[in-house]
Coordinates of C-alpha atoms and ligand atoms in Angstrom, one line a residue:
M76 CA 22.5 4.4 0.2
S77 CA 21.0 3.1 3.4
I78 CA 18.8 5.4 5.5
S79 CA 18.6 5.0 9.3
I80 CA 15.9 6.9 11.2
N81 CA 16.0 6.9 15.0
N82 CA 13.5 8.2 17.4
L83 CA 12.2 10.8 15.0
S84 CA 9.3 12.9 16.2
K85 CA 7.5 16.0 15.0
T86 CA 4.9 18.3 16.4
F87 CA 3.1 21.2 14.7
G88 CA 2.1 23.4 17.6
Q89 CA 0.2 21.2 20.0
F90 CA -0.4 18.5 17.3
Q91 CA 1.9 15.4 17.3
A92 CA 2.3 14.6 13.7
L93 CA 4.9 11.9 14.2
T94 CA 5.4 10.0 17.5
P95 CA 9.0 8.9 18.1
L96 CA 9.6 6.3 15.4
S97 CA 12.6 4.4 14.0
L98 CA 13.1 2.8 10.6
D99 CA 16.0 1.2 8.8
I100 CA 15.9 1.3 5.0
H101 CA 18.5 -0.8 3.2
D102 CA 20.7 0.3 0.4
G103 CA 18.9 -0.1 -2.9
E104 CA 15.6 -0.8 -1.3
M105 CA 12.3 0.6 -2.6
I106 CA 10.0 1.5 0.4
G107 CA 6.4 2.5 0.2
L108 CA 4.9 4.7 3.0
L109 CA 1.2 3.7 3.1
G110 CA -1.5 5.0 5.3
P111 CA -4.7 7.0 5.5
S112 CA -4.8 10.7 5.0
G113 CA -3.1 12.6 7.8
S114 CA -1.1 9.6 9.1
G115 CA 2.2 11.4 8.7
K116 CA 3.6 10.0 5.5
T117 CA 4.4 13.3 3.8
T118 CA 5.8 14.7 7.0
L119 CA 8.2 11.7 7.4
L120 CA 9.2 12.0 3.7
R121 CA 9.8 15.8 4.0
I122 CA 11.9 15.3 7.1
I123 CA 14.0 12.7 5.3
A124 CA 14.4 15.2 2.5
G125 CA 15.5 18.0 4.8
L126 CA 12.5 20.1 3.8
E127 CA 11.1 19.9 7.4
T128 CA 13.0 19.6 10.7
A129 CA 12.2 17.0 13.3
N130 CA 11.8 17.8 17.0
T131 CA 13.7 14.8 18.2
G132 CA 15.7 12.0 16.6
T133 CA 18.4 11.5 14.0
I134 CA 18.7 10.5 10.3
H135 CA 21.8 8.9 8.8
F136 CA 22.4 8.3 5.1
G137 CA 24.9 5.5 5.0
G138 CA 27.3 6.4 7.8
R139 CA 26.7 10.2 7.4
D140 CA 24.6 12.0 10.0
V141 CA 22.4 14.3 7.9
T142 CA 20.0 15.3 10.7
H143 CA 21.1 18.9 10.6
L144 CA 22.1 19.2 7.0
H145 CA 20.4 21.5 4.6
V146 CA 18.2 19.9 1.9
R147 CA 20.8 20.8 -0.8
E148 CA 23.6 19.0 1.1
R149 CA 21.6 15.8 1.5
R150 CA 21.8 15.1 -2.2
V151 CA 18.3 13.6 -2.6
G152 CA 16.1 13.7 -5.7
F153 CA 12.4 14.5 -5.4
V154 CA 9.4 13.8 -7.4
F155 CA 6.0 15.3 -6.3
Q156 CA 2.5 14.9 -7.6
N157 CA 2.0 17.8 -10.0
Y158 CA 5.6 18.9 -9.4
A159 CA 5.6 21.8 -11.7
L160 CA 8.2 21.8 -14.5
F161 CA 9.5 25.2 -15.4
R162 CA 7.0 26.4 -18.0
H163 CA 9.4 28.8 -19.8
M164 CA 12.1 26.1 -20.2
T165 CA 12.2 23.3 -22.7
I166 CA 12.2 19.8 -21.6
E167 CA 15.9 19.4 -21.9
E168 CA 16.5 22.7 -20.1
N169 CA 14.3 21.4 -17.3
V170 CA 16.2 18.2 -17.0
A171 CA 19.5 20.1 -17.0
F172 CA 18.4 22.6 -14.4
G173 CA 19.7 20.8 -11.3
L174 CA 23.1 20.5 -12.9
R175 CA 23.3 24.1 -14.1
V176 CA 22.7 25.5 -10.6
M177 CA 25.4 23.3 -9.0
D178 CA 28.4 25.0 -7.4
K179 CA 31.0 25.8 -10.0
K180 CA 33.5 23.4 -8.3
E181 CA 31.1 20.5 -8.8
R182 CA 29.2 21.5 -11.9
P183 CA 30.0 19.2 -14.9
S184 CA 31.1 20.8 -18.2
N185 CA 28.6 22.0 -20.7
Q186 CA 29.3 19.0 -22.9
E187 CA 28.9 16.6 -20.1
I188 CA 25.6 18.2 -19.0
Q189 CA 24.3 17.8 -22.6
K190 CA 25.3 14.2 -22.7
R191 CA 23.8 13.4 -19.3
V192 CA 20.5 15.1 -20.3
K193 CA 20.4 13.1 -23.5
D194 CA 21.1 9.9 -21.7
L195 CA 18.3 10.6 -19.1
L196 CA 15.8 11.5 -21.8
D197 CA 16.7 8.2 -23.5
I198 CA 16.1 6.4 -20.2
V199 CA 12.7 7.9 -19.8
Q200 CA 12.1 7.3 -23.5
L201 CA 11.2 10.9 -24.3
G202 CA 14.3 12.0 -26.2
H203 CA 12.1 13.1 -29.2
L204 CA 10.4 15.7 -27.0
A205 CA 13.6 17.4 -25.9
K206 CA 12.8 20.7 -27.6
R207 CA 9.2 20.9 -26.5
Y208 CA 7.8 22.9 -23.6
P209 CA 6.0 21.3 -20.6
E210 CA 2.5 22.4 -21.7
Q211 CA 3.0 20.4 -24.9
L212 CA 3.3 17.1 -22.9
S213 CA 0.7 14.8 -21.4
G214 CA 0.5 14.3 -17.6
G215 CA 2.3 10.9 -17.8
Q216 CA 5.1 12.4 -19.9
K217 CA 5.5 15.3 -17.5
Q218 CA 5.9 13.0 -14.6
R219 CA 8.6 11.0 -16.5
I220 CA 10.4 14.3 -17.2
S221 CA 10.1 15.2 -13.4
L222 CA 11.8 11.9 -12.7
A223 CA 14.5 12.5 -15.3
R224 CA 15.1 15.9 -13.7
A225 CA 15.3 14.4 -10.2
L226 CA 17.8 11.8 -11.4
A227 CA 20.1 14.3 -13.2
T228 CA 22.3 15.0 -10.2
K229 CA 22.7 11.3 -9.6
P230 CA 21.1 11.2 -6.2
E231 CA 21.5 8.0 -4.2
V232 CA 18.2 8.6 -2.6
L233 CA 15.0 9.3 -4.5
L234 CA 11.9 10.6 -2.6
L235 CA 8.5 10.5 -4.3
D236 CA 5.3 12.0 -2.9
E237 CA 2.2 10.5 -4.6
P238 CA 4.1 10.7 -7.9
F239 CA 1.4 9.3 -10.0
G240 CA -1.6 10.5 -8.0
A241 CA -3.1 12.8 -10.6
L242 CA -2.9 10.3 -13.5
D243 CA -5.5 7.9 -14.8
S244 CA -5.2 4.3 -13.7
K245 CA -3.8 2.9 -17.0
V246 CA -1.0 5.4 -17.1
R247 CA -0.4 5.0 -13.4
K248 CA 0.2 1.3 -13.9
E249 CA 2.6 1.8 -16.8
L250 CA 4.6 4.3 -14.9
R251 CA 4.7 2.1 -11.8
R252 CA 6.3 -0.7 -13.8
W253 CA 8.6 1.6 -15.5
L254 CA 9.7 3.3 -12.2
R255 CA 10.4 -0.1 -10.7
S256 CA 12.6 -1.2 -13.6
L257 CA 14.4 2.1 -13.5
H258 CA 15.0 1.7 -9.8
D259 CA 16.4 -1.8 -10.3
E260 CA 18.6 -0.7 -13.2
L261 CA 20.1 2.4 -11.6
G262 CA 20.3 1.0 -8.0
F263 CA 19.2 4.0 -6.0
T264 CA 17.3 3.9 -2.8
S265 CA 13.6 5.0 -3.1
V266 CA 11.0 6.1 -0.6
F267 CA 7.6 6.9 -1.9
V268 CA 4.3 8.0 -0.3
T269 CA 1.0 6.6 -1.4
H270 CA -2.4 5.9 0.0
D271 CA -3.1 3.4 -2.8
Q272 CA -2.5 -0.1 -1.4
D273 CA -2.2 -1.7 -4.8
E274 CA 0.6 0.8 -5.7
A275 CA 2.4 0.1 -2.4
M276 CA 2.1 -3.7 -2.8
E277 CA 3.1 -3.7 -6.4
L278 CA 6.1 -1.4 -6.2
S279 CA 7.7 -1.9 -2.7
D280 CA 10.3 -4.2 -1.4
R281 CA 8.8 -3.4 2.0
V282 CA 5.8 -1.4 3.0
V283 CA 5.7 0.9 6.0
V284 CA 2.0 1.1 7.2
M285 CA 1.4 4.3 9.1
S286 CA -1.5 5.6 11.2
N287 CA -1.8 8.6 13.5
G288 CA 1.9 9.4 13.2
C289 CA 3.0 5.9 14.2
I290 CA 4.4 3.0 12.2
E291 CA 2.0 0.1 12.5
Q292 CA 4.0 -2.5 10.6
V293 CA 7.0 -2.8 8.3
D294 CA 7.1 -5.8 6.1
T295 CA 7.2 -7.2 2.6
P296 CA 3.9 -7.1 0.7
A297 CA 3.6 -10.9 1.0
R298 CA 4.1 -10.9 4.8
L299 CA 1.8 -8.0 5.3
Y300 CA -0.9 -9.9 3.6
E301 CA -0.1 -13.2 5.4
Q302 CA 0.7 -11.8 8.9
P303 CA -1.0 -8.5 9.5
N304 CA -0.1 -7.6 13.1
S305 CA -3.2 -5.5 13.9
R306 CA -6.8 -4.9 13.0
F307 CA -5.7 -1.6 11.5
V308 CA -3.4 -3.2 9.0
F309 CA -5.9 -5.8 8.2
D310 CA -8.6 -3.2 7.6
F311 CA -6.4 -1.1 5.6
L312 CA -5.2 -3.8 3.2
G313 CA -8.3 -4.7 1.4
N314 CA -11.9 -5.7 2.2
V315 CA -12.6 -8.0 5.1
N316 CA -15.7 -9.4 6.7
V317 CA -15.9 -9.4 10.5
F318 CA -17.7 -11.9 12.6
N319 CA -18.4 -10.8 16.2
A320 CA -17.7 -14.1 17.9
Q321 CA -19.1 -15.1 21.3
W322 CA -17.6 -18.3 22.6
D323 CA -20.5 -20.5 23.8
G324 CA -18.3 -22.5 26.2
A325 CA -18.7 -25.8 24.3
Q326 CA -17.9 -25.9 20.6
H327 CA -18.9 -22.8 18.8
W328 CA -18.5 -19.1 18.2
S329 CA -22.0 -17.8 17.9
N330 CA -23.8 -14.6 17.1
G331 CA -27.6 -14.7 17.1
Q332 CA -28.6 -17.7 15.1
A333 CA -25.3 -18.1 13.4
F334 CA -22.3 -20.2 14.5
I335 CA -18.8 -21.1 13.4
T336 CA -16.8 -24.0 14.8
P337 CA -13.2 -23.1 15.3
H338 CA -10.4 -25.5 16.0
Q339 CA -10.2 -27.5 19.2
E340 CA -7.3 -25.5 20.6
S341 CA -8.0 -23.5 23.7
Q342 CA -6.5 -20.3 22.3
F343 CA -9.5 -20.0 20.0
Q344 CA -12.0 -20.6 22.8
H345 CA -12.6 -16.9 23.7
N346 CA -14.8 -14.1 22.6
G347 CA -13.3 -12.0 19.9
L348 CA -13.5 -10.9 16.3
L349 CA -12.9 -13.2 13.4
Y350 CA -11.7 -11.5 10.2
V351 CA -12.4 -13.3 7.0
R352 CA -11.1 -12.2 3.6
S353 CA -13.6 -12.0 0.7
H354 CA -12.0 -14.7 -1.4
E355 CA -11.6 -17.1 1.6
I356 CA -15.3 -17.9 1.9
S357 CA -17.3 -20.5 0.1
L358 CA -21.1 -20.3 -0.4
A359 CA -23.3 -23.3 0.3
N360 CA -27.1 -23.9 0.2
K361 CA -27.1 -25.7 3.5
E362 CA -25.5 -25.2 6.8
N363 CA -22.8 -27.7 7.8
K364 CA -20.7 -28.6 10.9
Q365 CA -18.2 -26.0 10.2
A366 CA -20.5 -23.0 10.1
S367 CA -24.0 -21.8 9.8
L368 CA -24.1 -18.2 8.6
P369 CA -27.3 -17.6 6.7
A370 CA -27.3 -14.6 4.4
K371 CA -29.4 -13.1 1.7
V372 CA -27.8 -12.3 -1.7
M373 CA -28.1 -8.5 -2.2
S374 CA -26.0 -8.0 -5.3
V375 CA -23.9 -9.9 -7.8
T376 CA -21.3 -7.9 -9.8
P377 CA -18.8 -9.3 -12.2
I378 CA -15.5 -7.3 -11.8
G379 CA -12.8 -8.4 -14.2
A380 CA -11.7 -11.9 -13.5
E381 CA -14.0 -12.2 -10.4
V382 CA -17.6 -12.0 -9.3
R383 CA -18.4 -10.0 -6.2
V384 CA -21.4 -11.2 -4.2
E385 CA -22.7 -9.0 -1.4
L386 CA -24.8 -10.7 1.3
A387 CA -26.9 -9.4 4.2
P388 CA -26.7 -11.5 7.4
Q389 CA -30.0 -13.1 8.4
G390 CA -30.6 -13.7 12.1
W391 CA -27.2 -12.5 13.2
E392 CA -25.4 -9.1 13.5
S393 CA -22.8 -7.6 11.4
D394 CA -22.0 -3.9 10.8
Q395 CA -21.8 -4.4 7.1
Y396 CA -22.9 -6.7 4.3
W397 CA -20.5 -9.5 3.8
E398 CA -18.6 -9.6 0.5
V399 CA -17.5 -12.8 -1.2
R400 CA -15.3 -12.9 -4.3
L401 CA -15.5 -15.9 -6.5
S402 CA -13.8 -16.8 -9.8
H403 CA -16.1 -17.1 -12.8
R404 CA -15.5 -20.8 -12.7
Q405 CA -16.8 -21.0 -9.1
F406 CA -19.7 -18.8 -9.8
D407 CA -22.9 -20.5 -11.0
S408 CA -25.6 -18.0 -11.7
D409 CA -28.3 -20.5 -11.2
K410 CA -27.4 -21.0 -7.6
I411 CA -26.3 -17.6 -6.7
R412 CA -29.2 -15.2 -7.5
R413 CA -30.2 -11.9 -6.0
G414 CA -32.7 -12.5 -3.2
G415 CA -31.6 -16.1 -2.6
I416 CA -30.6 -17.3 0.9
L417 CA -27.2 -19.0 1.1
Y418 CA -24.8 -20.0 3.8
L419 CA -21.4 -18.4 4.2
V420 CA -18.6 -20.9 5.0
P421 CA -15.3 -19.4 6.0
Q422 CA -12.3 -21.3 4.7
A423 CA -9.7 -19.3 6.6
G424 CA -9.6 -16.4 9.0
Y425 CA -7.7 -14.4 11.6
F426 CA -8.9 -14.3 15.1
F427 CA -8.4 -11.3 17.4
A428 CA -9.2 -12.5 20.9
Q429 CA -10.9 -10.0 23.1
D430 CA -8.8 -8.3 25.8
T431 CA -5.4 -9.3 24.4
H432 CA -2.9 -7.3 22.5
Q433 CA -1.4 -10.4 20.8
D434 CA -1.0 -10.7 17.1
P435 CA -4.1 -12.3 15.5
L436 CA -4.2 -16.1 15.3
K437 CA -4.5 -17.5 11.9
L438 CA -6.8 -20.4 11.3
A439 CA -7.8 -22.5 8.3
W440 CA -10.3 -25.3 8.2
P441 CA -8.3 -28.3 7.1
F442 CA -11.3 -30.5 6.4
L443 CA -12.5 -28.5 3.5
E444 CA -10.7 -28.1 0.2
K445 CA -9.8 -24.5 -0.6
D446 CA -12.1 -23.1 -3.3
A447 CA -14.6 -25.8 -2.8
V448 CA -18.2 -24.7 -3.6
M449 CA -20.5 -26.8 -1.7
F450 CA -23.9 -27.1 -3.2
E451 CA -26.1 -30.0 -2.5
I452 CA -29.2 -30.4 -4.5
Ligands
ATP177 N1 2.8 22.6 8.3 C1 1.9 22.1 9.0 N2 1.3 22.7 10.1 C2 0.3 22.1 10.9 N3 -0.1 20.8 10.7 C3 0.5 20.1 9.7 C4 1.5 20.7 8.8 N4 1.9 19.7 8.0 C5 1.1 18.6 8.3 N5 0.3 18.9 9.3 C6 -0.6 17.9 10.0 O1 0.1 16.7 10.3 C7 -0.6 15.5 10.0 C8 0.1 14.6 9.1 O2 0.2 15.3 7.8 P1 0.9 14.6 6.5 O3 0.8 15.5 5.4 O4 2.2 14.1 6.9 O5 -0.1 13.3 6.3 P2 -0.2 12.3 5.1 O6 -0.2 10.9 5.7 O7 0.9 12.6 4.1 O8 -1.6 12.7 4.5 P3 -2.1 12.8 3.0 O9 -2.2 11.4 2.5 O10 -3.5 13.4 3.1 O11 -1.1 13.6 2.2 C9 -2.0 16.0 9.4 O12 -2.9 16.0 10.5 C10 -1.7 17.5 9.0 O13 -2.8 18.3 9.1

């Protein structure tokens, strides 16, 4: 079922929670609403569900205008974080609940309800727990039951609000994979809220990045990463290092004693901010033509498959320590030691020219091999 949202806005008293926004969700798509706390994700989800009314705008499910329809008539399934199962009902009674309270005209026969509940419990792989009560289940199992309950009425739209928020990271990961395969298998349209970027990137066909009640960007995870359209999106999707670049009128962006040589093209020859991702930087023990960014190694931390190195700029200004991520292969502990002075060499970056509202310009330094570590003894 496709969902078409047009010019939707919402105020709570004087507060504008959603500024007029539009969004088209395709049939069978899985959409992640991602943004910081208070950006309006839950409000948008609740309006799609019919649990909240918008001040302006329309919502269509397929060709059907549902803007003024009651939540029950919209036929959506919900899963919320900690969405309480009914404590006094067994698991199978919980899953059957939505079917039992249907209008008589639409309600399936008892036999059919039993079969559907059994099938759903099989799908969520918890058939063996059918006779138990919710308090006898783990958090992850409860969320799977919530999902089975939401799917019992065969909704074409499934709405999830931080569904795995309260679970530990291993269970979260498992449930994510499992939700994605269920979504693909059953073919419903899903919209879920998260403030966890990994979750959004891993699960979504497209991610809607929100801030202050606005949609900042809607794109596939790959394109969001490749072509963030604003500093907000860039900042929100992972750690970045920022170089406050002053064009010296000749060849360099400089800041104090540091410099970076951009490309020859005139579009780069302005003041602005250069954003550099942590794994798109090499470390060297000498400056070179491309850059001279001296920095002191403050910490070295192995994290899983990578080593994170934090460096404090020396002789130039930056609000934060710079972070560089290296593979263990690239990392050589003899050369990268706490307290040592090294040179940061950006391999690629995004330039936000001052005083323009253009998308950032991507640049990569072609004369260096990616991943090269340049130590000269
Ligand atoms: N019923 C309400 N009355 C007044 N203000 C509200 C109400 N519901 C939400 N808001 C405000 O609207 C803004 C958006 O809230 P919303 O819950 O949609 O944000 P969110 O992005 O889902 O945040 P979080 O990740 O913290 O859940 C917030 O500033 C919130 O305080």
